[in-house]
């Protein structure tokens, strides 16, 4: 463990590092990718360009360091990140690279203010954190490997079926190329797909939630095509999957990961809320609930632009028609003339507390949600305003971790 002196140096310098946060982390990534360009095979370049990952990784190092004398407090946060790391294939040998470059960046930005004493203390603290991550991740690799049909790193899956679900969302059914079963997973979990795209220097890894219930002989992911828009380039992986990946093609994927999962140990009513492609983990949960907890009340609320972008509508409607315990509601922000004529939605506009109160008898449910950040913020604020305790609020970001508080 760290001695008192080191702990006090760390604690007194966390605020200084945080105040130089962006400069240090920007420099850190510049240095790390210059020294180790092979890491560009793992990191998401779009998140880098938009500065999203910069904030997440170094921010987490400082936050964890602030609790260096109480590591128990950071275990839940470590697990969340470790799931992502395990899904990406992060290895123990990567940790010294991050550590060395983070320290070099601190030195570079702070100059003489970063004394040897400070740098040595941070080197020690980083090692303690890295050891925690490495051991949590090793356990996760082992757990994934030991499941029936499980595996450790990336494994080749064949695209056995490609199904268009809406104008923008397409599903891919994936079966292990080795003919063995795929491992079980918990509804809400995701896998990572690693793509080698012709003409691209580096591989690209992206996460996709499994969109059907577990227990089948293949996995299903459902991907939204991110078109070029408002000066932003088209999404690299999603457009490649939509436009170039065909039935019969092989995709390396990592084993299911993530702790945004449906709690099936209780029978409390459950509300599944999704915006756009955020419906993927929710449909996995819905299908599982219908199969495994047929007595449990489920309310499925989906927000989309209109019927053109609304995926899996018939599937959800059919479940709601067949199972009394399932209720489904739809919000369209820009309904088409046909949507209006067909009364194809329950509300025009965005989700808010008034809508939730109009379709739910009370706030006594478990709430799960996923979607674009503004949708998630609206749901979160509404649930807070309604007095739903934090312990019954569960959500997933389809990107780097963020905050829903403001
Ligand atoms: C846990 C998890 C689960 C997920 N599940 C799903 C799922 O089920 N279905 C699904 O469709 N997606 C899901 N995602 C999102 C998915 O992983 C990808 O992020 C998404 O497909 C976009 O990847 P891409 O390669 O197409 O886009 P990228 O190339 O990564 O680009 C992403 C965005 O950044 C913008 N961008 C790129 N470069 C710049 C720049 N220089 N300046 C400004 N903007 C830029 C692009 O225009 C695009 O809008 C999930 C993500 C996570 C973390
Ligand atoms: C103690 C050290 C580390 C901490 C505290 C840390 C923290 C984080 C955090 C907070 C995230 C964001 C999680 C999310 O948004 O879901 C993340 C993601 C990630 N981390 Fe780490 N990390 C550490 C070490 C490493 C190492 C050694 C590597 C490998 C070189 C690595 C590679 C990544 C990658 C590739 C991502 C996803 C980034 C993206 O694609 O946008 N991390 N990490």
GROMACS .gro file of C-alpha atoms and ligand atoms in nm:
model
  502
    1UNK     CA    1   0.000   0.000   0.000
    2UNK     CA    2   0.101   0.363  -0.036
    3UNK     CA    3   0.255   0.542   0.261
    4UNK     CA    4   0.096   0.847   0.429
    5UNK     CA    5   0.335   1.089   0.256
    6UNK     CA    6   0.252   0.960  -0.092
    7UNK     CA    7  -0.120   0.967  -0.018
    8UNK     CA    8  -0.099   1.327   0.098
    9UNK     CA    9   0.099   1.432  -0.213
   10UNK     CA   10  -0.161   1.263  -0.435
   11UNK     CA   11  -0.456   1.419  -0.255
   12UNK     CA   12  -0.306   1.768  -0.261
   13UNK     CA   13  -0.221   1.750  -0.632
   14UNK     CA   14  -0.547   1.598  -0.766
   15UNK     CA   15  -0.711   1.946  -0.787
   16UNK     CA   16  -0.404   2.085  -0.969
   17UNK     CA   17  -0.413   1.805  -1.227
   18UNK     CA   18  -0.788   1.842  -1.265
   19UNK     CA   19  -0.752   2.214  -1.331
   20UNK     CA   20  -0.508   2.135  -1.613
   21UNK     CA   21  -0.723   1.839  -1.712
   22UNK     CA   22  -0.775   1.903  -2.079
   23UNK     CA   23  -0.418   2.016  -2.150
   24UNK     CA   24  -0.267   1.712  -1.976
   25UNK     CA   25  -0.500   1.459  -2.134
   26UNK     CA   26  -0.467   1.605  -2.482
   27UNK     CA   27  -0.089   1.590  -2.448
   28UNK     CA   28  -0.114   1.239  -2.302
   29UNK     CA   29  -0.295   1.104  -2.608
   30UNK     CA   30  -0.063   1.287  -2.849
   31UNK     CA   31   0.241   1.133  -2.680
   32UNK     CA   32   0.092   0.787  -2.637
   33UNK     CA   33  -0.020   0.755  -3.000
   34UNK     CA   34   0.314   0.892  -3.125
   35UNK     CA   35   0.504   0.635  -2.914
   36UNK     CA   36   0.257   0.350  -2.963
   37UNK     CA   37   0.063   0.396  -3.286
   38UNK     CA   38  -0.056   0.034  -3.256
   39UNK     CA   39  -0.298   0.155  -2.987
   40UNK     CA   40  -0.490   0.334  -3.262
   41UNK     CA   41  -0.619  -0.016  -3.340
   42UNK     CA   42  -0.807  -0.012  -3.010
   43UNK     CA   43  -0.914   0.347  -2.941
   44UNK     CA   44  -1.220   0.498  -3.106
   45UNK     CA   45  -1.089   0.772  -3.337
   46UNK     CA   46  -1.422   0.959  -3.353
   47UNK     CA   47  -1.433   0.985  -2.972
   48UNK     CA   48  -1.074   1.110  -2.981
   49UNK     CA   49  -1.149   1.375  -3.241
   50UNK     CA   50  -1.445   1.501  -3.041
   51UNK     CA   51  -1.244   1.501  -2.716
   52UNK     CA   52  -1.491   1.263  -2.551
   53UNK     CA   53  -1.248   0.990  -2.454
   54UNK     CA   54  -0.984   1.238  -2.335
   55UNK     CA   55  -1.214   1.351  -2.058
   56UNK     CA   56  -1.321   0.998  -1.963
   57UNK     CA   57  -0.989   0.816  -1.917
   58UNK     CA   58  -0.774   1.076  -1.741
   59UNK     CA   59  -1.077   1.205  -1.547
   60UNK     CA   60  -1.123   0.855  -1.412
   61UNK     CA   61  -0.757   0.831  -1.312
   62UNK     CA   62  -0.786   1.154  -1.108
   63UNK     CA   63  -1.120   1.054  -0.956
   64UNK     CA   64  -0.981   0.716  -0.858
   65UNK     CA   65  -0.662   0.874  -0.721
   66UNK     CA   66  -0.870   1.101  -0.497
   67UNK     CA   67  -0.994   0.779  -0.332
   68UNK     CA   68  -0.655   0.615  -0.324
   69UNK     CA   69  -0.685   0.546   0.051
   70UNK     CA   70  -1.036   0.402   0.013
   71UNK     CA   71  -1.026   0.181  -0.296
   72UNK     CA   72  -1.348   0.004  -0.193
   73UNK     CA   73  -1.535   0.321  -0.289
   74UNK     CA   74  -1.425   0.299  -0.651
   75UNK     CA   75  -1.495  -0.070  -0.711
   76UNK     CA   76  -1.836  -0.014  -0.884
   77UNK     CA   77  -1.679   0.247  -1.115
   78UNK     CA   78  -1.383   0.018  -1.184
   79UNK     CA   79  -1.616  -0.269  -1.278
   80UNK     CA   80  -1.810  -0.054  -1.522
   81UNK     CA   81  -1.489   0.054  -1.699
   82UNK     CA   82  -1.337  -0.295  -1.673
   83UNK     CA   83  -1.633  -0.440  -1.865
   84UNK     CA   84  -1.555  -0.197  -2.149
   85UNK     CA   85  -1.182  -0.275  -2.128
   86UNK     CA   86  -1.247  -0.652  -2.130
   87UNK     CA   87  -1.476  -0.614  -2.428
   88UNK     CA   88  -1.204  -0.419  -2.613
   89UNK     CA   89  -0.930  -0.670  -2.530
   90UNK     CA   90  -0.720  -0.443  -2.303
   91UNK     CA   91  -0.423  -0.639  -2.164
   92UNK     CA   92  -0.198  -0.601  -1.855
   93UNK     CA   93   0.092  -0.498  -2.081
   94UNK     CA   94  -0.106  -0.191  -2.193
   95UNK     CA   95  -0.110  -0.042  -1.842
   96UNK     CA   96   0.259   0.064  -1.821
   97UNK     CA   97   0.219   0.239  -2.158
   98UNK     CA   98  -0.074   0.448  -2.031
   99UNK     CA   99   0.109   0.512  -1.702
  100UNK     CA  100   0.437   0.626  -1.859
  101UNK     CA  101   0.267   0.857  -2.106
  102UNK     CA  102   0.032   1.005  -1.847
  103UNK     CA  103   0.327   1.088  -1.621
  104UNK     CA  104   0.525   1.229  -1.913
  105UNK     CA  105   0.227   1.447  -2.008
  106UNK     CA  106   0.188   1.573  -1.650
  107UNK     CA  107   0.557   1.666  -1.647
  108UNK     CA  108   0.533   1.828  -1.988
  109UNK     CA  109   0.233   2.047  -1.902
  110UNK     CA  110   0.322   2.137  -1.542
  111UNK     CA  111   0.695   2.187  -1.610
  112UNK     CA  112   0.899   2.261  -1.293
  113UNK     CA  113   0.584   2.252  -1.080
  114UNK     CA  114   0.584   1.874  -1.131
  115UNK     CA  115   0.865   1.795  -0.886
  116UNK     CA  116   1.025   1.452  -0.862
  117UNK     CA  117   0.831   1.397  -0.541
  118UNK     CA  118   0.500   1.459  -0.719
  119UNK     CA  119   0.586   1.245  -1.020
  120UNK     CA  120   0.708   0.958  -0.798
  121UNK     CA  121   0.390   0.973  -0.590
  122UNK     CA  122   0.176   0.960  -0.904
  123UNK     CA  123   0.377   0.672  -1.044
  124UNK     CA  124   0.310   0.476  -0.726
  125UNK     CA  125  -0.059   0.566  -0.719
  126UNK     CA  126  -0.104   0.477  -1.087
  127UNK     CA  127   0.052   0.136  -1.021
  128UNK     CA  128  -0.194   0.070  -0.739
  129UNK     CA  129  -0.488   0.161  -0.965
  130UNK     CA  130  -0.351  -0.034  -1.258
  131UNK     CA  131  -0.317  -0.343  -1.038
  132UNK     CA  132  -0.682  -0.312  -0.933
  133UNK     CA  133  -0.795  -0.286  -1.297
  134UNK     CA  134  -0.570  -0.569  -1.413
  135UNK     CA  135  -0.697  -0.811  -1.149
  136UNK     CA  136  -1.067  -0.720  -1.199
  137UNK     CA  137  -1.023  -0.757  -1.577
  138UNK     CA  138  -0.839  -1.089  -1.550
  139UNK     CA  139  -1.130  -1.225  -1.346
  140UNK     CA  140  -1.371  -1.100  -1.615
  141UNK     CA  141  -1.169  -1.265  -1.894
  142UNK     CA  142  -1.176  -1.591  -1.699
  143UNK     CA  143  -1.550  -1.566  -1.629
  144UNK     CA  144  -1.621  -1.505  -1.998
  145UNK     CA  145  -1.401  -1.796  -2.100
  146UNK     CA  146  -1.548  -2.042  -1.851
  147UNK     CA  147  -1.913  -2.000  -1.954
  148UNK     CA  148  -2.049  -2.280  -2.174
  149UNK     CA  149  -1.960  -2.173  -2.528
  150UNK     CA  150  -1.748  -1.895  -2.380
  151UNK     CA  151  -1.424  -1.743  -2.503
  152UNK     CA  152  -1.153  -1.499  -2.399
  153UNK     CA  153  -1.061  -1.248  -2.670
  154UNK     CA  154  -1.212  -1.210  -3.016
  155UNK     CA  155  -1.381  -1.503  -3.192
  156UNK     CA  156  -1.499  -1.526  -3.550
  157UNK     CA  157  -1.874  -1.515  -3.610
  158UNK     CA  158  -2.047  -1.557  -3.947
  159UNK     CA  159  -2.322  -1.318  -4.051
  160UNK     CA  160  -2.599  -1.570  -4.117
  161UNK     CA  161  -2.874  -1.317  -4.180
  162UNK     CA  162  -2.900  -0.943  -4.244
  163UNK     CA  163  -3.244  -0.786  -4.192
  164UNK     CA  164  -3.346  -0.427  -4.253
  165UNK     CA  165  -3.550  -0.308  -3.953
  166UNK     CA  166  -3.614   0.054  -4.061
  167UNK     CA  167  -3.472   0.316  -4.299
  168UNK     CA  168  -3.169   0.349  -4.070
  169UNK     CA  169  -3.144   0.031  -3.859
  170UNK     CA  170  -3.033  -0.313  -3.983
  171UNK     CA  171  -2.997  -0.633  -3.780
  172UNK     CA  172  -2.712  -0.881  -3.819
  173UNK     CA  173  -2.754  -1.240  -3.696
  174UNK     CA  174  -2.417  -1.383  -3.595
  175UNK     CA  175  -2.324  -1.749  -3.549
  176UNK     CA  176  -1.987  -1.881  -3.423
  177UNK     CA  177  -1.774  -1.990  -3.721
  178UNK     CA  178  -1.640  -2.285  -3.519
  179UNK     CA  179  -1.988  -2.440  -3.508
  180UNK     CA  180  -2.003  -2.432  -3.127
  181UNK     CA  181  -2.277  -2.248  -2.938
  182UNK     CA  182  -2.232  -1.884  -2.841
  183UNK     CA  183  -2.210  -1.823  -2.465
  184UNK     CA  184  -2.516  -1.714  -2.268
  185UNK     CA  185  -2.547  -1.345  -2.181
  186UNK     CA  186  -2.760  -1.118  -1.966
  187UNK     CA  187  -3.023  -0.904  -2.141
  188UNK     CA  188  -2.876  -0.554  -2.175
  189UNK     CA  189  -2.517  -0.669  -2.244
  190UNK     CA  190  -2.314  -0.576  -2.550
  191UNK     CA  191  -2.038  -0.725  -2.764
  192UNK     CA  192  -1.753  -0.551  -2.949
  193UNK     CA  193  -1.708  -0.594  -3.323
  194UNK     CA  194  -1.356  -0.555  -3.463
  195UNK     CA  195  -1.342  -0.453  -3.828
  196UNK     CA  196  -1.058  -0.443  -4.076
  197UNK     CA  197  -1.186  -0.204  -4.338
  198UNK     CA  198  -1.009  -0.199  -4.677
  199UNK     CA  199  -0.817   0.127  -4.715
  200UNK     CA  200  -0.813   0.199  -4.339
  201UNK     CA  201  -0.474   0.185  -4.164
  202UNK     CA  202  -0.611   0.067  -3.829
  203UNK     CA  203  -0.877  -0.174  -3.710
  204UNK     CA  204  -1.195  -0.023  -3.568
  205UNK     CA  205  -1.373  -0.163  -3.263
  206UNK     CA  206  -1.730  -0.069  -3.171
  207UNK     CA  207  -1.978  -0.193  -2.912
  208UNK     CA  208  -2.325  -0.321  -3.006
  209UNK     CA  209  -2.592  -0.432  -2.759
  210UNK     CA  210  -2.738  -0.776  -2.816
  211UNK     CA  211  -3.092  -0.709  -2.933
  212UNK     CA  212  -3.260  -1.047  -2.880
  213UNK     CA  213  -3.304  -1.263  -2.571
  214UNK     CA  214  -3.030  -1.509  -2.471
  215UNK     CA  215  -3.044  -1.883  -2.534
  216UNK     CA  216  -3.055  -1.882  -2.916
  217UNK     CA  217  -2.794  -2.042  -3.143
  218UNK     CA  218  -2.692  -1.700  -3.272
  219UNK     CA  219  -2.653  -1.345  -3.145
  220UNK     CA  220  -2.838  -1.052  -3.299
  221UNK     CA  221  -2.710  -0.695  -3.311
  222UNK     CA  222  -2.905  -0.406  -3.466
  223UNK     CA  223  -2.704  -0.119  -3.600
  224UNK     CA  224  -2.805   0.236  -3.689
  225UNK     CA  225  -2.633   0.379  -3.997
  226UNK     CA  226  -2.467   0.706  -3.895
  227UNK     CA  227  -2.489   0.913  -4.212
  228UNK     CA  228  -2.278   1.222  -4.277
  229UNK     CA  229  -2.472   1.518  -4.136
  230UNK     CA  230  -2.422   1.883  -4.054
  231UNK     CA  231  -2.054   1.882  -4.157
  232UNK     CA  232  -1.978   1.562  -3.963
  233UNK     CA  233  -1.839   1.262  -4.151
  234UNK     CA  234  -2.038   0.938  -4.184
  235UNK     CA  235  -1.977   0.683  -3.906
  236UNK     CA  236  -1.695   0.447  -4.009
  237UNK     CA  237  -1.817   0.114  -3.871
  238UNK     CA  238  -2.194   0.151  -3.894
  239UNK     CA  239  -2.187   0.256  -4.260
  240UNK     CA  240  -1.940  -0.023  -4.343
  241UNK     CA  241  -2.164  -0.279  -4.175
  242UNK     CA  242  -2.471  -0.149  -4.360
  243UNK     CA  243  -2.314  -0.106  -4.699
  244UNK     CA  244  -2.044  -0.372  -4.728
  245UNK     CA  245  -2.098  -0.654  -4.481
  246UNK     CA  246  -2.307  -0.934  -4.635
  247UNK     CA  247  -2.449  -1.268  -4.528
  248UNK     CA  248  -2.160  -1.517  -4.518
  249UNK     CA  249  -1.903  -1.257  -4.408
  250UNK     CA  250  -1.702  -1.317  -4.091
  251UNK     CA  251  -1.675  -1.067  -3.804
  252UNK     CA  252  -1.445  -1.103  -3.500
  253UNK     CA  253  -1.643  -1.027  -3.186
  254UNK     CA  254  -1.563  -1.026  -2.815
  255UNK     CA  255  -1.771  -1.205  -2.551
  256UNK     CA  256  -2.079  -1.029  -2.406
  257UNK     CA  257  -1.996  -0.766  -2.144
  258UNK     CA  258  -2.152  -0.485  -1.946
  259UNK     CA  259  -2.336  -0.436  -1.620
  260UNK     CA  260  -2.646  -0.263  -1.758
  261UNK     CA  261  -2.852  -0.578  -1.716
  262UNK     CA  262  -3.210  -0.667  -1.634
  263UNK     CA  263  -3.255  -0.771  -1.272
  264UNK     CA  264  -3.464  -1.088  -1.287
  265UNK     CA  265  -3.438  -1.165  -0.917
  266UNK     CA  266  -3.745  -0.945  -0.853
  267UNK     CA  267  -4.099  -0.934  -0.995
  268UNK     CA  268  -4.139  -0.554  -0.961
  269UNK     CA  269  -4.309  -0.393  -1.265
  270UNK     CA  270  -4.054  -0.278  -1.518
  271UNK     CA  271  -4.054   0.019  -1.755
  272UNK     CA  272  -3.826   0.000  -2.061
  273UNK     CA  273  -3.772   0.338  -2.228
  274UNK     CA  274  -3.577   0.388  -2.548
  275UNK     CA  275  -3.496   0.659  -2.798
  276UNK     CA  276  -3.398   0.561  -3.153
  277UNK     CA  277  -3.144   0.279  -3.173
  278UNK     CA  278  -3.136   0.275  -2.790
  279UNK     CA  279  -3.415   0.019  -2.826
  280UNK     CA  280  -3.166  -0.266  -2.880
  281UNK     CA  281  -3.100  -0.360  -2.515
  282UNK     CA  282  -3.466  -0.287  -2.436
  283UNK     CA  283  -3.594  -0.537  -2.692
  284UNK     CA  284  -3.354  -0.795  -2.552
  285UNK     CA  285  -3.500  -0.727  -2.206
  286UNK     CA  286  -3.859  -0.728  -2.334
  287UNK     CA  287  -3.816  -1.062  -2.512
  288UNK     CA  288  -3.652  -1.211  -2.203
  289UNK     CA  289  -3.926  -1.084  -1.973
  290UNK     CA  290  -4.198  -1.235  -2.190
  291UNK     CA  291  -4.013  -1.568  -2.202
  292UNK     CA  292  -3.889  -1.592  -1.844
  293UNK     CA  293  -4.111  -1.374  -1.624
  294UNK     CA  294  -4.457  -1.395  -1.785
  295UNK     CA  295  -4.628  -1.261  -1.471
  296UNK     CA  296  -4.420  -0.943  -1.458
  297UNK     CA  297  -4.581  -0.616  -1.576
  298UNK     CA  298  -4.379  -0.451  -1.855
  299UNK     CA  299  -4.429  -0.108  -2.009
  300UNK     CA  300  -4.229  -0.053  -2.328
  301UNK     CA  301  -4.202   0.314  -2.428
  302UNK     CA  302  -4.023   0.401  -2.750
  303UNK     CA  303  -3.944   0.743  -2.899
  304UNK     CA  304  -3.849   0.776  -3.266
  305UNK     CA  305  -3.862   1.042  -3.534
  306UNK     CA  306  -4.147   0.869  -3.717
  307UNK     CA  307  -4.246   0.530  -3.861
  308UNK     CA  308  -3.966   0.543  -4.121
  309UNK     CA  309  -3.698   0.522  -3.853
  310UNK     CA  310  -3.898   0.312  -3.606
  311UNK     CA  311  -3.742  -0.036  -3.586
  312UNK     CA  312  -3.909  -0.358  -3.465
  313UNK     CA  313  -4.249  -0.193  -3.436
  314UNK     CA  314  -4.447  -0.499  -3.551
  315UNK     CA  315  -4.252  -0.726  -3.317
  316UNK     CA  316  -4.325  -0.512  -3.008
  317UNK     CA  317  -4.690  -0.459  -3.109
  318UNK     CA  318  -4.736  -0.833  -3.156
  319UNK     CA  319  -4.596  -0.903  -2.807
  320UNK     CA  320  -4.821  -0.638  -2.652
  321UNK     CA  321  -5.123  -0.781  -2.836
  322UNK     CA  322  -5.045  -1.136  -2.727
  323UNK     CA  323  -4.941  -1.076  -2.364
  324UNK     CA  324  -5.173  -0.885  -2.131
  325UNK     CA  325  -4.889  -0.793  -1.899
  326UNK     CA  326  -4.707  -0.600  -2.179
  327UNK     CA  327  -4.809  -0.244  -2.266
  328UNK     CA  328  -4.644  -0.048  -2.546
  329UNK     CA  329  -4.643   0.328  -2.617
  330UNK     CA  330  -4.487   0.524  -2.902
  331UNK     CA  331  -4.376   0.887  -2.930
  332UNK     CA  332  -4.289   1.045  -3.266
  333UNK     CA  333  -4.107   1.378  -3.282
  334UNK     CA  334  -4.177   1.429  -3.655
  335UNK     CA  335  -4.469   1.208  -3.757
  336UNK     CA  336  -4.537   1.174  -4.129
  337UNK     CA  337  -4.878   1.242  -4.283
  338UNK     CA  338  -4.932   0.863  -4.297
  339UNK     CA  339  -4.843   0.829  -3.927
  340UNK     CA  340  -5.106   1.092  -3.845
  341UNK     CA  341  -5.368   0.930  -4.066
  342UNK     CA  342  -5.299   0.588  -3.911
  343UNK     CA  343  -5.288   0.728  -3.551
  344UNK     CA  344  -4.958   0.540  -3.534
  345UNK     CA  345  -4.830   0.710  -3.217
  346UNK     CA  346  -4.945   0.798  -2.866
  347UNK     CA  347  -4.775   1.135  -2.837
  348UNK     CA  348  -4.620   1.383  -3.077
  349UNK     CA  349  -4.302   1.539  -2.940
  350UNK     CA  350  -4.055   1.441  -2.673
  351UNK     CA  351  -4.083   1.239  -2.356
  352UNK     CA  352  -4.158   1.419  -2.030
  353UNK     CA  353  -4.298   1.357  -1.683
  354UNK     CA  354  -4.655   1.443  -1.785
  355UNK     CA  355  -4.645   1.169  -2.049
  356UNK     CA  356  -4.500   0.912  -1.806
  357UNK     CA  357  -4.768   0.998  -1.551
  358UNK     CA  358  -5.037   0.962  -1.817
  359UNK     CA  359  -4.939   0.603  -1.900
  360UNK     CA  360  -4.803   0.468  -1.568
  361UNK     CA  361  -5.022   0.421  -1.261
  362UNK     CA  362  -4.739   0.518  -1.023
  363UNK     CA  363  -4.362   0.547  -0.995
  364UNK     CA  364  -4.319   0.207  -0.826
  365UNK     CA  365  -4.129   0.034  -1.110
  366UNK     CA  366  -3.775  -0.049  -1.209
  367UNK     CA  367  -3.683   0.194  -1.490
  368UNK     CA  368  -3.433   0.101  -1.764
  369UNK     CA  369  -3.349   0.344  -2.043
  370UNK     CA  370  -3.113   0.407  -2.332
  371UNK     CA  371  -3.104   0.648  -2.623
  372UNK     CA  372  -2.948   0.973  -2.743
  373UNK     CA  373  -2.810   1.185  -2.458
  374UNK     CA  374  -3.089   1.452  -2.472
  375UNK     CA  375  -3.350   1.171  -2.451
  376UNK     CA  376  -3.168   1.017  -2.156
  377UNK     CA  377  -3.143   1.350  -1.978
  378UNK     CA  378  -3.516   1.411  -2.026
  379UNK     CA  379  -3.605   1.066  -1.888
  380UNK     CA  380  -3.362   1.098  -1.597
  381UNK     CA  381  -3.490   1.445  -1.498
  382UNK     CA  382  -3.851   1.325  -1.522
  383UNK     CA  383  -3.782   1.022  -1.301
  384UNK     CA  384  -3.598   1.233  -1.046
  385UNK     CA  385  -3.879   1.488  -1.041
  386UNK     CA  386  -4.124   1.203  -0.986
  387UNK     CA  387  -3.925   1.087  -0.685
  388UNK     CA  388  -3.798   0.758  -0.828
  389UNK     CA  389  -3.503   0.650  -0.610
  390UNK     CA  390  -3.164   0.618  -0.779
  391UNK     CA  391  -3.158   0.244  -0.699
  392UNK     CA  392  -3.449   0.188  -0.943
  393UNK     CA  393  -3.298   0.395  -1.226
  394UNK     CA  394  -3.075   0.201  -1.471
  395UNK     CA  395  -2.928   0.332  -1.795
  396UNK     CA  396  -2.667   0.275  -2.066
  397UNK     CA  397  -2.474   0.530  -2.275
  398UNK     CA  398  -2.408   0.435  -2.637
  399UNK     CA  399  -2.076   0.620  -2.616
  400UNK     CA  400  -1.825   0.730  -2.355
  401UNK     CA  401  -1.969   0.755  -2.005
  402UNK     CA  402  -2.138   1.089  -1.943
  403UNK     CA  403  -2.343   1.268  -1.681
  404UNK     CA  404  -2.723   1.308  -1.678
  405UNK     CA  405  -2.726   1.548  -1.387
  406UNK     CA  406  -2.735   1.890  -1.550
  407LIG     C1  407  -2.235  -0.010  -2.472
  407LIG     C2  408  -2.267   0.036  -2.611
  407LIG     C3  409  -2.368  -0.026  -2.683
  407LIG     C4  410  -2.400   0.018  -2.811
  407LIG     N1  411  -2.501  -0.044  -2.879
  407LIG     C5  412  -2.536  -0.002  -3.002
  407LIG     C6  413  -2.641  -0.065  -3.075
  407LIG     O1  414  -2.705  -0.159  -3.027
  407LIG     N2  415  -2.670  -0.018  -3.200
  407LIG     C7  416  -2.602   0.086  -3.255
  407LIG     O2  417  -2.633   0.124  -3.368
  407LIG     N3  418  -2.503   0.149  -3.188
  407LIG     C8  419  -2.467   0.106  -3.064
  407LIG     N4  420  -2.363   0.166  -2.997
  407LIG     C9  421  -2.287   0.273  -3.065
  407LIG    C10  422  -2.179   0.210  -3.153
  407LIG     O3  423  -2.081   0.149  -3.072
  407LIG    C11  424  -2.105   0.311  -3.242
  407LIG     O4  425  -2.062   0.418  -3.162
  407LIG    C12  426  -2.192   0.363  -3.354
  407LIG     O5  427  -2.231   0.256  -3.439
  407LIG    C13  428  -2.116   0.467  -3.439
  407LIG     O6  429  -1.997   0.408  -3.485
  407LIG     P1  430  -1.939   0.447  -3.628
  407LIG     O7  431  -1.808   0.381  -3.641
  407LIG     O8  432  -2.040   0.426  -3.732
  407LIG     O9  433  -1.921   0.602  -3.614
  407LIG     P2  434  -1.783   0.678  -3.577
  407LIG    O10  435  -1.694   0.679  -3.692
  407LIG    O11  436  -1.736   0.624  -3.447
  407LIG    O12  437  -1.842   0.822  -3.557
  407LIG    C14  438  -1.935   0.849  -3.452
  407LIG    C15  439  -1.991   0.989  -3.469
  407LIG    O13  440  -1.887   1.082  -3.455
  407LIG    C16  441  -1.891   1.174  -3.562
  407LIG     N5  442  -1.754   1.218  -3.597
  407LIG    C17  443  -1.654   1.143  -3.645
  407LIG     N6  444  -1.545   1.218  -3.665
  407LIG    C18  445  -1.577   1.343  -3.629
  407LIG    C19  446  -1.509   1.468  -3.627
  407LIG     N7  447  -1.383   1.477  -3.667
  407LIG     N8  448  -1.577   1.577  -3.583
  407LIG    C20  449  -1.705   1.570  -3.542
  407LIG     N9  450  -1.774   1.456  -3.544
  407LIG    C21  451  -1.712   1.344  -3.586
  407LIG    C22  452  -1.954   1.098  -3.678
  407LIG    O14  453  -2.018   1.187  -3.768
  407LIG    C23  454  -2.054   1.011  -3.606
  407LIG    O15  455  -2.177   1.079  -3.589
  407LIG    C24  456  -2.330   0.125  -2.869
  407LIG    C25  457  -2.226   0.187  -2.797
  407LIG    C26  458  -2.195   0.143  -2.671
  407LIG    C27  459  -2.083   0.211  -2.595
  408LIG     C1  460  -0.593   0.291  -1.447
  408LIG     C2  461  -0.594   0.310  -1.576
  408LIG     C3  462  -0.718   0.336  -1.658
  408LIG     C4  463  -0.831   0.403  -1.627
  408LIG     C5  464  -0.868   0.472  -1.497
  408LIG     C6  465  -0.916   0.400  -1.746
  408LIG     C7  466  -1.041   0.460  -1.755
  408LIG     C8  467  -1.124   0.451  -1.865
  408LIG     C9  468  -1.255   0.510  -1.874
  408LIG    C10  469  -1.321   0.594  -1.767
  408LIG    C11  470  -1.305   0.479  -1.994
  408LIG    C12  471  -1.440   0.520  -2.051
  408LIG    C13  472  -1.539   0.407  -2.029
  408LIG    C14  473  -1.666   0.430  -2.103
  408LIG     O1  474  -1.685   0.539  -2.154
  408LIG     O2  475  -1.749   0.340  -2.108
  408LIG    C15  476  -1.209   0.399  -2.062
  408LIG    C16  477  -1.226   0.350  -2.188
  408LIG    C17  478  -1.123   0.299  -2.262
  408LIG     N1  479  -0.999   0.266  -2.215
  408LIG    FE1  480  -0.931   0.287  -2.028
  408LIG     N2  481  -0.853   0.331  -1.843
  408LIG    C18  482  -0.732   0.290  -1.795
  408LIG    C19  483  -0.639   0.217  -1.863
  408LIG    C20  484  -0.646   0.185  -1.996
  408LIG    C21  485  -0.545   0.116  -2.071
  408LIG    C22  486  -0.413   0.065  -2.014
  408LIG    C23  487  -0.588   0.107  -2.200
  408LIG    C24  488  -0.518   0.047  -2.319
  408LIG    C25  489  -0.422   0.107  -2.380
  408LIG    C26  490  -0.719   0.168  -2.205
  408LIG    C27  491  -0.797   0.176  -2.318
  408LIG    C28  492  -0.926   0.220  -2.321
  408LIG    C29  493  -1.007   0.224  -2.441
  408LIG    C30  494  -0.962   0.182  -2.581
  408LIG    C31  495  -1.131   0.273  -2.404
  408LIG    C32  496  -1.251   0.298  -2.494
  408LIG    C33  497  -1.224   0.427  -2.560
  408LIG    C34  498  -1.308   0.454  -2.679
  408LIG     O3  499  -1.315   0.368  -2.763
  408LIG     O4  500  -1.359   0.565  -2.686
  408LIG     N3  501  -0.751   0.213  -2.081
  408LIG     N4  502  -1.099   0.383  -1.981
   0.00000   0.00000   0.00000
